[in-house]
Short mmCIF file of C-alpha atoms and ligand atoms in Angstrom, two decimals:
data_model
loop_
_atom_site.label_atom_id
_atom_site.label_comp_id
_atom_site.label_asym_id
_atom_site.label_seq_id
_atom_site.Cartn_x
_atom_site.Cartn_y
_atom_site.Cartn_z
CA UNK A 191 -15.58 1.30 -23.64
CA UNK A 192 -13.50 -0.21 -20.80
CA UNK A 193 -10.72 2.17 -19.68
CA UNK A 194 -7.14 0.84 -19.69
CA UNK A 195 -4.87 1.83 -16.81
CA UNK A 196 -1.46 2.94 -18.14
CA UNK A 197 -0.02 4.68 -15.08
CA UNK A 198 1.91 1.77 -13.58
CA UNK A 199 5.07 3.88 -13.23
CA UNK A 200 3.23 5.94 -10.60
CA UNK A 201 1.08 3.29 -8.94
CA UNK A 202 0.47 -0.37 -9.57
CA UNK A 203 -1.67 -3.11 -8.00
CA UNK A 204 -0.02 -5.08 -5.23
CA UNK A 205 0.48 -8.75 -6.07
CA UNK A 206 -2.15 -10.80 -4.18
CA UNK A 207 0.58 -12.92 -2.56
CA UNK A 208 2.27 -9.77 -1.22
CA UNK A 209 -1.07 -8.30 -0.06
CA UNK A 210 -1.83 -11.59 1.73
CA UNK A 211 1.49 -11.58 3.60
CA UNK A 212 1.13 -7.87 4.45
CA UNK A 213 -2.42 -8.29 5.76
CA UNK A 214 -1.30 -11.14 7.99
CA UNK A 215 1.64 -9.16 9.35
CA UNK A 216 -0.34 -5.95 9.83
CA UNK A 217 -3.09 -7.73 11.74
CA UNK A 218 -1.04 -10.34 13.64
CA UNK A 219 2.53 -8.98 13.99
CA UNK A 220 1.84 -5.38 14.94
CA UNK A 221 4.58 -5.02 17.58
CA UNK A 222 6.89 -2.00 17.43
CA UNK A 223 10.08 -3.44 15.94
CA UNK A 224 12.16 -0.97 17.96
CA UNK A 225 10.84 -2.32 21.26
CA UNK A 226 12.54 -5.07 23.24
CA UNK A 227 9.35 -6.90 24.28
CA UNK A 228 8.48 -10.19 22.55
CA UNK A 229 5.99 -8.52 20.15
CA UNK A 230 8.69 -6.08 19.05
CA UNK A 231 11.37 -8.78 18.72
CA UNK A 232 9.01 -10.87 16.63
CA UNK A 233 8.26 -7.92 14.31
CA UNK A 234 11.98 -7.13 14.05
CA UNK A 235 12.72 -10.70 13.00
CA UNK A 236 10.24 -10.40 10.13
CA UNK A 237 11.61 -7.03 9.03
CA UNK A 238 15.19 -8.29 9.12
CA UNK A 239 14.16 -11.37 7.12
CA UNK A 240 12.64 -9.10 4.45
CA UNK A 241 15.73 -6.89 4.55
CA UNK A 242 18.01 -9.91 3.97
CA UNK A 243 15.90 -11.25 1.09
CA UNK A 244 15.70 -7.89 -0.69
CA UNK A 245 19.42 -7.22 -0.16
CA UNK A 246 20.24 -10.62 -1.67
CA UNK A 247 18.08 -9.91 -4.72
CA UNK A 248 19.59 -6.40 -5.14
CA UNK A 249 23.14 -7.62 -4.55
CA UNK A 250 23.84 -5.25 -1.64
CA UNK A 251 24.42 -5.56 2.10
CA UNK A 252 21.23 -5.67 4.23
CA UNK A 253 22.26 -2.53 6.12
CA UNK A 254 22.81 -0.61 2.87
CA UNK A 255 19.18 -0.02 2.13
CA UNK A 256 16.65 2.03 4.03
CA UNK A 257 12.92 1.55 4.62
CA UNK A 258 10.91 4.72 3.93
CA UNK A 259 7.21 5.54 3.92
CA UNK A 260 7.07 6.44 0.22
CA UNK A 261 8.48 8.24 -2.79
CA UNK A 262 8.78 11.80 -1.49
CA UNK A 263 10.56 10.74 1.68
CA UNK A 264 12.93 8.55 -0.37
CA UNK A 265 13.75 11.42 -2.76
CA UNK A 266 14.36 13.80 0.14
CA UNK A 267 16.53 11.37 2.05
CA UNK A 268 18.64 10.44 -0.99
CA UNK A 269 19.13 13.96 -2.38
CA UNK A 270 19.63 15.92 0.86
CA UNK A 271 21.77 13.06 2.15
CA UNK A 272 23.99 12.80 -0.93
CA UNK A 273 24.37 16.59 -1.19
CA UNK A 274 25.32 16.95 2.48
CA UNK A 275 27.71 13.98 2.35
CA UNK A 276 29.68 15.47 -0.57
CA UNK A 277 29.47 19.19 0.14
CA UNK A 278 33.17 19.32 0.96
CA UNK A 279 33.93 18.22 -2.62
CA UNK A 280 31.65 20.75 -4.33
CA UNK A 281 28.19 22.26 -4.59
CA UNK A 282 27.19 21.64 -8.22
CA UNK A 283 24.27 19.29 -8.77
CA UNK A 284 22.49 18.21 -11.95
CA UNK A 285 18.94 17.11 -12.68
CA UNK A 286 16.38 17.39 -15.50
CA UNK A 287 13.38 19.61 -16.16
CA UNK A 288 10.96 16.66 -16.08
CA UNK A 289 11.68 15.12 -12.67
CA UNK A 290 8.83 14.46 -10.26
CA UNK A 291 7.98 17.49 -8.11
CA UNK A 292 9.32 15.68 -5.06
CA UNK A 293 12.76 15.81 -6.73
CA UNK A 294 12.43 19.28 -8.28
CA UNK A 295 11.30 20.84 -5.00
CA UNK A 296 14.25 19.23 -3.21
CA UNK A 297 16.61 20.74 -5.80
CA UNK A 298 14.94 24.13 -5.31
CA UNK A 299 15.60 23.92 -1.57
CA UNK A 300 19.23 22.91 -2.21
CA UNK A 301 19.55 25.85 -4.62
CA UNK A 302 18.34 28.21 -1.87
CA UNK A 303 20.95 26.64 0.43
CA UNK A 304 23.69 27.70 -1.99
CA UNK A 305 24.06 24.71 -4.30
CA UNK A 306 24.41 25.50 -8.01
CA UNK A 307 21.88 23.51 -10.06
CA UNK A 308 21.93 22.63 -13.77
CA UNK A 309 18.49 21.64 -15.09
CA UNK A 310 18.98 19.59 -18.27
CA UNK A 311 16.31 19.64 -21.00
CA UNK A 312 14.82 16.48 -22.56
CA UNK A 313 14.12 15.70 -26.20
CA UNK A 314 10.66 15.15 -27.75
CA UNK A 315 10.67 11.54 -26.41
CA UNK A 316 11.35 12.74 -22.89
CA UNK A 317 14.96 11.48 -22.89
CA UNK A 318 18.11 13.25 -21.71
CA UNK A 319 21.02 13.44 -24.14
CA UNK A 320 24.09 11.79 -22.58
CA UNK A 321 26.40 14.29 -24.32
CA UNK A 322 24.51 17.12 -22.59
CA UNK A 323 25.03 15.40 -19.23
CA UNK A 324 28.75 15.09 -20.04
CA UNK A 325 28.93 18.75 -21.09
CA UNK A 326 27.24 19.85 -17.84
CA UNK A 327 29.83 18.11 -15.64
CA UNK A 328 32.14 20.42 -13.68
CA UNK A 329 35.01 19.78 -11.31
CA UNK A 330 32.65 20.59 -8.40
CA UNK A 331 29.76 18.36 -9.59
CA UNK A 332 28.78 16.04 -6.74
CA UNK A 333 25.37 14.69 -7.74
CA UNK A 334 23.35 13.81 -10.85
CA UNK A 335 19.71 12.82 -10.44
CA UNK A 336 17.83 11.59 -13.53
CA UNK A 337 14.68 9.50 -13.23
CA UNK A 338 14.91 6.01 -14.76
CA UNK A 339 11.30 6.06 -16.02
CA UNK A 340 9.07 9.13 -16.29
CA UNK A 341 5.84 8.76 -14.33
CA UNK A 342 3.81 10.89 -16.78
CA UNK A 343 5.02 10.21 -20.30
CA UNK A 344 6.56 6.77 -19.69
CA UNK A 345 9.98 7.45 -21.28
CA UNK A 346 12.56 5.04 -19.85
CA UNK A 347 16.25 4.35 -20.30
C1 LIG B 608 9.98 10.02 -8.29
C2 LIG B 608 8.77 10.11 -7.40
N1 LIG B 608 8.90 10.72 -6.20
C3 LIG B 608 7.83 10.84 -5.36
C4 LIG B 608 6.59 10.35 -5.71
C5 LIG B 608 5.46 10.53 -4.73
O1 LIG B 608 5.41 9.42 -3.93
P1 LIG B 608 4.68 9.45 -2.49
O2 LIG B 608 3.26 9.84 -2.75
O3 LIG B 608 4.84 8.04 -1.99
O4 LIG B 608 5.39 10.44 -1.62
C6 LIG B 608 6.41 9.70 -6.94
C7 LIG B 608 5.09 9.18 -7.33
O5 LIG B 608 4.86 8.74 -8.44
C8 LIG B 608 7.53 9.59 -7.80
O6 LIG B 608 7.41 8.99 -9.01
#
């Protein structure tokens, strides 16, 4: 029997068109985009072009989004960043029991740093009850992090 891959929330094949463009850039435009030499300037132009196109499709400013190396780095940057940016307003943060470990471990570190964390449960379908989120809110709540789609059971909002 041929196995069927159902884990696309965690990893998915790259579209051949994207792989083709990436291969070309990785083998031909390898300059350090932070350098001022012509190789670097050429790489920077490509990166900025991609930044502009993605920003236009997301409806945000090009400088509003950040390139990272992957999921864990993104989670860390977003959660530590948001917590630090709002710490003057409060130290209560909310997440769920079924987040990816990259998120849960970040919350554990924040908890050790003195943040108060509420871990919400999920129902038998893996979904969070909105009323429970509402009930968990406090005057010092500064951050809620709930995954849009679960990478293991596939529940999605
Ligand atoms: C929410 C989330 N964070 C982090 C990761 C791990 O990503 P990476 O291996 O790129 O660090 C995953 C992988 O599925 C994820 O779903």
